Short mmCIF file of C-alpha atoms and ligand atoms in Angstrom, two decimals:
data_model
loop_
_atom_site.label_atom_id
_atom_site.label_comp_id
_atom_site.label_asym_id
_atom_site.label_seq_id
_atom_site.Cartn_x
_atom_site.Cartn_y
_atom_site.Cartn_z
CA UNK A 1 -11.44 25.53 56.98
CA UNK A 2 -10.21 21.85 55.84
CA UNK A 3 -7.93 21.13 53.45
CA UNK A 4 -8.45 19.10 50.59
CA UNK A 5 -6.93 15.69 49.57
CA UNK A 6 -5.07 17.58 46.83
CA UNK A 7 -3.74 19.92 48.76
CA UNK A 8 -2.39 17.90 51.91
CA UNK A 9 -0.70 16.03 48.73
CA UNK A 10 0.60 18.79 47.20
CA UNK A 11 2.07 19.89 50.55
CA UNK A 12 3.49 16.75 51.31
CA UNK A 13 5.29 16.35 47.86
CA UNK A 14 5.93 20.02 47.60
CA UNK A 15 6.25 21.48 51.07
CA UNK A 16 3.93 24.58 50.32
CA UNK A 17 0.13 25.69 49.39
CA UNK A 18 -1.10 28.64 48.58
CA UNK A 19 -4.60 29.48 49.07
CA UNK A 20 -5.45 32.79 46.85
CA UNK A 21 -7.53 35.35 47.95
CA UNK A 22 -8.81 33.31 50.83
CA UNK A 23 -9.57 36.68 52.99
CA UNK A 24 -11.57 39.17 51.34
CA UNK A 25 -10.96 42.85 50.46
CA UNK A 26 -12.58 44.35 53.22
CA UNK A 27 -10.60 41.64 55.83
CA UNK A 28 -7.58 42.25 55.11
CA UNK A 29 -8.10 46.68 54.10
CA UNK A 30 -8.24 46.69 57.89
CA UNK A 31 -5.27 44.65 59.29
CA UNK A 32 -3.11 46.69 56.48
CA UNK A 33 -4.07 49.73 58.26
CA UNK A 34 -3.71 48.12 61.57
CA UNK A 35 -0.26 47.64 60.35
CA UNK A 36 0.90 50.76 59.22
CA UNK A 37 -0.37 51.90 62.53
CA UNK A 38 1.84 49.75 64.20
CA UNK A 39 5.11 50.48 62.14
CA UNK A 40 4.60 54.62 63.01
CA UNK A 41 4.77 53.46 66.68
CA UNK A 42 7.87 53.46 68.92
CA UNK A 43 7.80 50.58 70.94
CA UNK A 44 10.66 47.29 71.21
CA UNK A 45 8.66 44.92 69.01
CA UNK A 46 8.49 47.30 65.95
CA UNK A 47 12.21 45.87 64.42
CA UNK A 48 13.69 48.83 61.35
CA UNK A 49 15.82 48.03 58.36
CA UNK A 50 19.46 49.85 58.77
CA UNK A 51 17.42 52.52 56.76
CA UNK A 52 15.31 53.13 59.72
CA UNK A 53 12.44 51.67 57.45
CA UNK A 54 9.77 49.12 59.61
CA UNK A 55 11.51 45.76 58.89
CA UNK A 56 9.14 43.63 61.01
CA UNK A 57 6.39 43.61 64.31
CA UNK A 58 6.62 41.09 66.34
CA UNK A 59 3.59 39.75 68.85
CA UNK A 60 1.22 42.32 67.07
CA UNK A 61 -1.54 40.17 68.40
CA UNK A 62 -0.87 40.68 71.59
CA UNK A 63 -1.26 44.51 71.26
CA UNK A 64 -3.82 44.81 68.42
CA UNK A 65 -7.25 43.88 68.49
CA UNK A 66 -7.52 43.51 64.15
CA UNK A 67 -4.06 40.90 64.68
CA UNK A 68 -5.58 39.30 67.74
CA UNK A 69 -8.42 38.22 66.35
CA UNK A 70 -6.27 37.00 62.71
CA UNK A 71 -4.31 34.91 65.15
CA UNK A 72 -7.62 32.75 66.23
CA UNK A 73 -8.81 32.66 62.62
CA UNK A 74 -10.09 29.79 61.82
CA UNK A 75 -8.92 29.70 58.10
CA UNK A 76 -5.66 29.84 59.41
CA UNK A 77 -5.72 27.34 62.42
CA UNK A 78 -7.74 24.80 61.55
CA UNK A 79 -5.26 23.75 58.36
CA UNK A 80 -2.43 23.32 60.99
CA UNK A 81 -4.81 21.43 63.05
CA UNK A 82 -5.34 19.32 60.64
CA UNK A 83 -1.98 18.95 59.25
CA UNK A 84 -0.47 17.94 62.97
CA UNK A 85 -3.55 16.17 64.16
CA UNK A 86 -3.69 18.24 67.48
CA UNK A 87 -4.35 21.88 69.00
CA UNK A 88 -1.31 24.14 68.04
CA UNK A 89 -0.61 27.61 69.82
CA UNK A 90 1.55 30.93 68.64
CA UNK A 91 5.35 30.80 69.02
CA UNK A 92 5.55 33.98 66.72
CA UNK A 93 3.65 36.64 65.37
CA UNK A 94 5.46 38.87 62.95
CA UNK A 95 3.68 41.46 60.44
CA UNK A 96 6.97 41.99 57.92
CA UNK A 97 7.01 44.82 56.03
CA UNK A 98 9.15 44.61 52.70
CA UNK A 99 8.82 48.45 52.63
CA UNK A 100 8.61 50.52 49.24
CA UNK A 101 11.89 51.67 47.70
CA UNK A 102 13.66 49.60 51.41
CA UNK A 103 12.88 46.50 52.19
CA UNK A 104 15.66 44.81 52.38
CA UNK A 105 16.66 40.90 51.95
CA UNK A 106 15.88 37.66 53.67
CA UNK A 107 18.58 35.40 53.63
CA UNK A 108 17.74 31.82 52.12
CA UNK A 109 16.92 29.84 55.67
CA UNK A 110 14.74 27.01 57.03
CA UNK A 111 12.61 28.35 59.57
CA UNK A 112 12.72 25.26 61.96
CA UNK A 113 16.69 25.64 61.98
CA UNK A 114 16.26 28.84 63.98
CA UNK A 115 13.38 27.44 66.18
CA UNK A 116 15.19 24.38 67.19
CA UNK A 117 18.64 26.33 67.13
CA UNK A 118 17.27 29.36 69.15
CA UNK A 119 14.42 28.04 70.70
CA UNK A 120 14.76 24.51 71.56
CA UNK A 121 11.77 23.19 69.57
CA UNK A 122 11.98 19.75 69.32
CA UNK A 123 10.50 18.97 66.44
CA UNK A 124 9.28 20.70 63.23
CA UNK A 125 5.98 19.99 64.10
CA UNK A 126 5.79 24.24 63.60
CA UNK A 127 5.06 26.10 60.74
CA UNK A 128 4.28 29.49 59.07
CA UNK A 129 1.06 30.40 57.57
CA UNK A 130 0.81 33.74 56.15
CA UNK A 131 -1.96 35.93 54.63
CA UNK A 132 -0.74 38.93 52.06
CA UNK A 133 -1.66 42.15 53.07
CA UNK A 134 -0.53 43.74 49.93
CA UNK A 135 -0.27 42.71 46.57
CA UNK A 136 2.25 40.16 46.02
CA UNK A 137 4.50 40.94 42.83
CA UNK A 138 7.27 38.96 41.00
CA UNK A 139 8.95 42.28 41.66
CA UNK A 140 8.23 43.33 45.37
CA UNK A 141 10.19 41.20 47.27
CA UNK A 142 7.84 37.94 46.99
CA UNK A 143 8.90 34.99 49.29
CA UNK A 144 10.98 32.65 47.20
CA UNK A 145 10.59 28.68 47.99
CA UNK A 146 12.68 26.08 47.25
CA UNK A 147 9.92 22.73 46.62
CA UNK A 148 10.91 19.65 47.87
CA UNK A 149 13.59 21.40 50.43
CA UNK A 150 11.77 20.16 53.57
CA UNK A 151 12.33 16.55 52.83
CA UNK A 152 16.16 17.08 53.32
CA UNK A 153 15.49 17.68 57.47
CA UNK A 154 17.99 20.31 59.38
CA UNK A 155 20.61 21.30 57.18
CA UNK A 156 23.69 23.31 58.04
CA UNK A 157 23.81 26.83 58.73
CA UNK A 158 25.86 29.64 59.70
CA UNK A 159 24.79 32.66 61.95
CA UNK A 160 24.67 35.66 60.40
CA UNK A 161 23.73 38.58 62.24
CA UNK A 162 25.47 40.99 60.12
CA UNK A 163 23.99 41.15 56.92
CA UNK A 164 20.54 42.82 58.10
CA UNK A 165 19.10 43.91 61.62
CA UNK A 166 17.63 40.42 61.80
CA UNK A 167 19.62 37.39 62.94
CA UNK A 168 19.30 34.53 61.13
CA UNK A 169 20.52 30.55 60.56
CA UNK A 170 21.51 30.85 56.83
CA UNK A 171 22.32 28.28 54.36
CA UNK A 172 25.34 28.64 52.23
CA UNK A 173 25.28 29.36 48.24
CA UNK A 174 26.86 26.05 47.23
CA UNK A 175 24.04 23.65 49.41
CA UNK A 176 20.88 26.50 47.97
CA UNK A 177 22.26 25.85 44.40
CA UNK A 178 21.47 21.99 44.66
CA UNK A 179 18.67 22.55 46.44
CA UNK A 180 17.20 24.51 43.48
CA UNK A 181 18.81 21.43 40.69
CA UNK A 182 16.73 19.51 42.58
CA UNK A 183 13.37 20.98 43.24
CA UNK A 184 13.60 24.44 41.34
CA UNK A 185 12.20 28.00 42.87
CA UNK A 186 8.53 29.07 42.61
CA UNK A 187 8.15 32.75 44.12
CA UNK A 188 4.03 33.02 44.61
CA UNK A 189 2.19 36.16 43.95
CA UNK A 190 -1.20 37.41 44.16
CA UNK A 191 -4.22 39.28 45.48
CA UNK A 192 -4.26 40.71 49.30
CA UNK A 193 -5.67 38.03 51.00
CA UNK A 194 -3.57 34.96 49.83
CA UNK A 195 -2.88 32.31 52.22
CA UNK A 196 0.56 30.72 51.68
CA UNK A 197 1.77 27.99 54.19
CA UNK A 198 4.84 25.98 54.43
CA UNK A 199 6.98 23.63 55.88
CA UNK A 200 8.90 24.76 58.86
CA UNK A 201 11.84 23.10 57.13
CA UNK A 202 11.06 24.67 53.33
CA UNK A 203 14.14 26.75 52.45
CA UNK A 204 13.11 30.49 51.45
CA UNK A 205 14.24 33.94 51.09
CA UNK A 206 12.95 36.81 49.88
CA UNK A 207 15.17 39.80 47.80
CA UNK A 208 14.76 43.44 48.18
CA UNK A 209 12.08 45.80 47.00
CA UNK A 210 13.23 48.63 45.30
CA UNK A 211 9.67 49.33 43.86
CA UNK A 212 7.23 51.88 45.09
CA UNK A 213 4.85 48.63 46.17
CA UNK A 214 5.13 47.84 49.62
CA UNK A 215 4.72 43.95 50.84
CA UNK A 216 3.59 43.56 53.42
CA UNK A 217 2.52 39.70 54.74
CA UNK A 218 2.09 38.55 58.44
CA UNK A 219 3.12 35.48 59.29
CA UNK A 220 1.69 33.48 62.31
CA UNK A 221 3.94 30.75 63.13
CA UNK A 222 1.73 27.85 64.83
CA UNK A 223 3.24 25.02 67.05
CA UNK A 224 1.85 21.86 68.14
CA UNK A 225 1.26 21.93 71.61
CA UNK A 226 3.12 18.56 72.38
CA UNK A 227 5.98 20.55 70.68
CA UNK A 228 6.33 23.87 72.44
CA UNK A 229 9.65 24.94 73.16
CA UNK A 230 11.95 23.75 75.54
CA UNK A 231 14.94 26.24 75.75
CA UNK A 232 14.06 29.97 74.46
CA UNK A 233 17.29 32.25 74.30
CA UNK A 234 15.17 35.02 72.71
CA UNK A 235 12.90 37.50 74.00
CA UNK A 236 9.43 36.02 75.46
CA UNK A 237 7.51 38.40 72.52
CA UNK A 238 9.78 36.75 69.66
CA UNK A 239 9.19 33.24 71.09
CA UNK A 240 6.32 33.20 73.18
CA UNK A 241 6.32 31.27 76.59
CA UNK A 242 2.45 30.55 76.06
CA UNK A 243 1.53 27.35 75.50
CA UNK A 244 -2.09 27.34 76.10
CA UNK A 245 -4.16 25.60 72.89
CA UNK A 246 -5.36 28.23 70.72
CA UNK A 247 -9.25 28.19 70.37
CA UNK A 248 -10.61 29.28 66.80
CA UNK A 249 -13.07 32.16 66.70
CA UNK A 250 -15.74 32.31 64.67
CA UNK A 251 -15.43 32.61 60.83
CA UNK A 252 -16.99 35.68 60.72
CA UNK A 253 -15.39 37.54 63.47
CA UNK A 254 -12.63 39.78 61.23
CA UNK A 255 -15.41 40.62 58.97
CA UNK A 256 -17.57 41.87 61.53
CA UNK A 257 -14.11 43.82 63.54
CA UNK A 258 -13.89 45.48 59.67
CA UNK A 259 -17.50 46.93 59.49
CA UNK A 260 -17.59 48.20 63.14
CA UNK A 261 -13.71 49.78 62.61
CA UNK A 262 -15.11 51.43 59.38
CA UNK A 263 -18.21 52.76 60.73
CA UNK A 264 -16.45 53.88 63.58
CA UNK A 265 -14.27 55.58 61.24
CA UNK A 266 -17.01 57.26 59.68
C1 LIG B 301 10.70 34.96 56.90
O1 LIG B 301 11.26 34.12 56.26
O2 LIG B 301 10.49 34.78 58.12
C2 LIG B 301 10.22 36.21 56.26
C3 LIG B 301 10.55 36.38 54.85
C4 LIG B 301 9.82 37.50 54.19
O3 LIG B 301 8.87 38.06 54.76
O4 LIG B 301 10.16 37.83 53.05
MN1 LIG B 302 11.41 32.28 57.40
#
């Protein structure tokens, strides 16, 4: 899948696009349930809120047929491609949860601060793509961006690894407040299946949902190869060692995963 003019633009200028209801109903019924699944399971990559609720899953395509085969789509790798003019492989994988009545908070962060921080990425030649799972609400915890952040490069940040079981880079109120003057706050919603992708140095955060929606959105977080990552501190499933290009499947391939998952279901 290629972008158009208008939206390489509109990423440029903004530092997001969202793509709505770019996987159908039947794509993405299955990776939900793939992903409930995987949050019922005890194993080290499942992360929990302090409520014990899931918080996120890391390398879930590396364990999961339904997230293995989302991780070669090419709807989602071919826009990267295209954006960094060369092949791109995973650094993360994370399926995050935003549980009913739990989820808790994302701090306001620049993803590329951790990657170059924690990582040693060199560049933020990285970025997120994401596909909702579940209906995205104004009131469910959406992802809030800041537009026009990611022309500002690293800024400062503080470690927190206190406020929730995930540690994070995190900017301060004071630099997020002019950050917003500047470019305001869009929070987009929508349909399962919406493709949002962004800047690796966008500032976002998400609140918490206290509603009985769940939100859950996985995230694939696609490097250029040129740019893989030269000092990891973390844990090879949170930043993969695996630099080998990623090759796209075929368009059809989560479609036909569905239909033989459901019928051998039935
Ligand atoms: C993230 O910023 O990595 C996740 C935020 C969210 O899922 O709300
Ligand atoms: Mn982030």
């Amino acid at each position: 899948m290629r972008l158009t003019d208008a939206q390489l633009e509109q990423f440029d200028k903004d530092g997001w696009i969202f793509i709505p209801e770019c996987f159908s109903p039947e794509e993405v019924a299955v990776l939900r349930d793939e992903g409930e699944r995987i949050y019922a399971q005890d194993r080290e990559e499942v992360w929990r809120e302090a409520s014990g609720a899931p918080r996120t899953a890391f390398a879930a395509h590396l364990y999961n047929e339904a997230f293995a085969i989302l991780g070669r789509h090419p709807r989602l790798i071919e826009p990267l491609e295209q954006v960094f003019g060369e092949k791109v492989y995973m650094h993360q994988y994370k399926v995050n949860a935003k549980a009913k009545f739990t989820g808790d908070v994302w701090q306001w962060h620049q993803d590329y601060g951790t990657w170059h921080r924690d990582d040693g990425m060199p560049e933020p030649r990285a970025m997120n793509i994401s596909v909702f799972l579940d209906e995205v609400y104004p009131f469910n915890g959406p992802l809030m961006l800041i537009p026009k952040s990611h022309k500002h490069g690293v800024l400062d940040a503080g470690h927190d690894t206190s406020t929730t079981s995930y540690p994070l880079w995190t900017l301060d109120n004071d630099a997020v407040e002019k950050l917003v003057e500047e470019g305001g706050l869009v929070a987009p919603t929508g349909k399962p299946g919406g493709v949002l992708m962004f800047h690796g140095n966008l500032v976002h955060g998400s609140a918490g949902n206290i509603t009985p929606f769940p939100r859950k959105i996985v995230y694939l977080t696609l490097n250029a190869v040129s740019n893989h990552i030269r000092k990891p501190t973390r844990k090879e499933w949170i930043a993969h060692r695996d630099f080998t290009p990623i090759e796209a499947c075929d368009d059809e391939a989560l479609l036909r995963y569905a239909r033989s998952h459901s019928e051998a279901a039935e």
